[in-house]
Coordinates of C-alpha atoms and ligand atoms in Angstrom, one line a residue:
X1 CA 12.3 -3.0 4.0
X2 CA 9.3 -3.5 2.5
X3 CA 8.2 -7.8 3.0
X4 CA 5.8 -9.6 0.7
X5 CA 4.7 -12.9 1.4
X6 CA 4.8 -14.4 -2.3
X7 CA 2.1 -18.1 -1.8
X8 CA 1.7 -20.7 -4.6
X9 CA -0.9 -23.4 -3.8
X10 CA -1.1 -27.2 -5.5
X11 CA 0.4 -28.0 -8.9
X12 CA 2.4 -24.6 -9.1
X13 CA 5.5 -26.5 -8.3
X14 CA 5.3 -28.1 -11.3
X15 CA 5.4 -25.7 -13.7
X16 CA 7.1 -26.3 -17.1
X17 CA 6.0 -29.9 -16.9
X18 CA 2.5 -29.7 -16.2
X19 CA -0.1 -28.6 -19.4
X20 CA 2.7 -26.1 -20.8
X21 CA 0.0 -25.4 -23.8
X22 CA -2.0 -23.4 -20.7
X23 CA 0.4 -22.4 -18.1
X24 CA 3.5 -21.9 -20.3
X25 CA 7.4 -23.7 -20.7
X26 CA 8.8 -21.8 -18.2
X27 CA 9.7 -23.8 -14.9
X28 CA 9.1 -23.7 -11.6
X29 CA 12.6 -22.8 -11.2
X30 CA 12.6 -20.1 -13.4
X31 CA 9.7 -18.4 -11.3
X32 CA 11.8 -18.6 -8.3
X33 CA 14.7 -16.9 -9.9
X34 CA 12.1 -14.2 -11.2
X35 CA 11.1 -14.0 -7.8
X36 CA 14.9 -13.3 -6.6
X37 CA 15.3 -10.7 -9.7
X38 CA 12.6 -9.0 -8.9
X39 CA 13.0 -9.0 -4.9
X40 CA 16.7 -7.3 -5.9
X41 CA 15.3 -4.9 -8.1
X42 CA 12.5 -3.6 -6.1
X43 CA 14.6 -3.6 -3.4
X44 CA 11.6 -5.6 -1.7
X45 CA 12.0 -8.6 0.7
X46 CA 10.4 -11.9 -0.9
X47 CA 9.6 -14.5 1.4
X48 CA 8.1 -17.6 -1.1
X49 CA 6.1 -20.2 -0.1
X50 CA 4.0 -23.1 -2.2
X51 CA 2.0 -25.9 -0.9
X52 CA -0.2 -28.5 -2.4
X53 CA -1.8 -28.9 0.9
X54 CA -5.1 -26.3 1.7
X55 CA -4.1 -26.2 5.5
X56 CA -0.5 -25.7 4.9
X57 CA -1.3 -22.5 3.0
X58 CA -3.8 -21.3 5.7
X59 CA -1.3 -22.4 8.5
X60 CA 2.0 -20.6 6.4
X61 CA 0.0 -17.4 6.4
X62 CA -1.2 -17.4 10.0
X63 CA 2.7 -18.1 11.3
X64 CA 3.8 -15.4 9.0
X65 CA 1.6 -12.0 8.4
X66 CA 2.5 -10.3 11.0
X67 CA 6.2 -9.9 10.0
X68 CA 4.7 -8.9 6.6
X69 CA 3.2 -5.9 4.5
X70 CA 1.3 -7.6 1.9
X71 CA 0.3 -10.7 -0.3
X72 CA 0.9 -11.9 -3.6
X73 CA -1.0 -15.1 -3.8
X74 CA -2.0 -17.6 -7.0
X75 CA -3.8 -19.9 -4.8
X76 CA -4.2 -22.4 -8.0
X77 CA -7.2 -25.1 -7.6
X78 CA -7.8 -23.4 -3.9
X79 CA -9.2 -20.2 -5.9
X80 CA -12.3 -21.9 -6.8
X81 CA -13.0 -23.8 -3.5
X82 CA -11.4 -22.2 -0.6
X83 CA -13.5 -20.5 1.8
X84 CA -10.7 -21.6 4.2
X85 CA -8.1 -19.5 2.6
X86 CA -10.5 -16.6 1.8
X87 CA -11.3 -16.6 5.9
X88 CA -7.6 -16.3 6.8
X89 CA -7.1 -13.5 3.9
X90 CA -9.8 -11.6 5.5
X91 CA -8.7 -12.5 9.0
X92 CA -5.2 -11.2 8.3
X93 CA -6.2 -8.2 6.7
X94 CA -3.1 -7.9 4.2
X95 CA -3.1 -6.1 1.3
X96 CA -3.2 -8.9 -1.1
X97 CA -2.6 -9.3 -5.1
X98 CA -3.9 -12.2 -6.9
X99 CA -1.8 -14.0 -9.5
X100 CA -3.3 -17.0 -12.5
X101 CA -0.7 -17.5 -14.9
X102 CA -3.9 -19.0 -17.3
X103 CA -6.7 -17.0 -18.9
X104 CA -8.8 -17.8 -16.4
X105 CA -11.7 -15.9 -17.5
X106 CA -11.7 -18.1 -20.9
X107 CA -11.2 -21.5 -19.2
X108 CA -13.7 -24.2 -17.9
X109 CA -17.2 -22.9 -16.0
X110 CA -15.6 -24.1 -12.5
X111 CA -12.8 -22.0 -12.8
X112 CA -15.0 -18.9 -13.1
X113 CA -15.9 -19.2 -9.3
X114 CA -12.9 -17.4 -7.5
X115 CA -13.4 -17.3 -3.7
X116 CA -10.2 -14.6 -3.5
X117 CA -11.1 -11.9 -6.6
X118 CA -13.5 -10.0 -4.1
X119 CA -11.1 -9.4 -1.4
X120 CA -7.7 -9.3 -3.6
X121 CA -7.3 -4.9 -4.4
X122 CA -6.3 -6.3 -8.1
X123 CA -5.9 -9.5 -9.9
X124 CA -3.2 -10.4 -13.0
X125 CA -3.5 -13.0 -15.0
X126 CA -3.2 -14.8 -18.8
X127 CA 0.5 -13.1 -18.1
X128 CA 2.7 -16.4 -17.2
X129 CA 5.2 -15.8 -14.4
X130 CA 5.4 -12.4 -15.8
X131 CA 2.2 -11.8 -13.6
X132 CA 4.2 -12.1 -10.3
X133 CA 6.4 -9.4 -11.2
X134 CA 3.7 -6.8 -11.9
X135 CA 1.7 -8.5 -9.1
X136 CA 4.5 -7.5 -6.7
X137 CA 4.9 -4.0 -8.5
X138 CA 1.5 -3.0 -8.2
X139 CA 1.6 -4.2 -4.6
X140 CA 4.9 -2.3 -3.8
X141 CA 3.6 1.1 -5.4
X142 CA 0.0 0.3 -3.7
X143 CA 1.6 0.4 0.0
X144 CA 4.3 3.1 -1.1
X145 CA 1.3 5.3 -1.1
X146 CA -0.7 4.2 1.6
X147 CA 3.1 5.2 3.3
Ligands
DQA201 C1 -4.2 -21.2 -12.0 C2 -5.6 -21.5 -12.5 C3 -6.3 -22.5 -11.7 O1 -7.6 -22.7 -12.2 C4 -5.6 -23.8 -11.7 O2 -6.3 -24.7 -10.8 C5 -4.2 -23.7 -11.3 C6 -3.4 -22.6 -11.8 C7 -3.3 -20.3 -12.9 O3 -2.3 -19.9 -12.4 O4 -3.7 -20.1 -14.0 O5 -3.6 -24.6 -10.7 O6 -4.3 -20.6 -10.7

């Protein structure tokens, strides 16, 4: 079976409590059972993983990727400052989907520099926790067809 690694960084976790105006109601809790709805429908393994810690994230990913086909990753606050986690994307060489529940592109001048965009095949975002489920689709079909 097909295995995604599915990685929130900082602040994800508190979703539905944190600035609901610009990341949306819906709970953390609700994006984990998305996560299990969609990981029965595709008939795709989900392994989930969020961290407010940089390393964690790097160190998750290094344990992990080679038990894995691909990445869907909203790396939050780390998008705009990790080199760290871009270095271990690149070094891992997964196919990799990038997730912002926000409208990024309309948001605050730091948030326009994203570290991941260039290497992620496609980004989602302004979706909510919508955006994981077409994240994971388009990365499902994506390595369907590279077989
Ligand atoms: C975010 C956008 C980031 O700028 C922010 O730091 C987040 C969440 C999003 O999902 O919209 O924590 O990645």
């Amino acid at each position: 079976m097909m295995r995604i690694l599915v990685i929130n960084g900082p602040n994800i976790n508190l979703l539905g409590v944190r600035e609901v105006e610009v990341y949306g109601q819906e709970s953390y809790q609700a994006l984990l059972d998305l996560l299990d709805q969609v990981q029965a429908e595709l008939g795709v393994e989900l392994t989930h993983f969020q961290s407010n810690h940089e390393g964690d994230l790097v160190d998750f990913i290094q344990a992990n990727y080679q038990d894995a086909d691909g990445i869907v990753i909203n790396p939050a606050a780390y998008t705009h400052t990790s080199i760290a986690l871009l270095d271990v994307l690149k070094a891992v060489e997964l196919p990799t989907v990038e997730v912002h529940l926000s409208n990024l592109s309309k948001r605050e001048d730091f948030r326009q520099v994203n570290y991941v965009r260039d290497f992620a095949i496609q980004s989602f975002e302004n979706l909510g926790i919508a955006g994981y489920r077409k994240a994971i689709n388009y990365l499902r079909d994506y390595l369907e067809e590279q077989g």
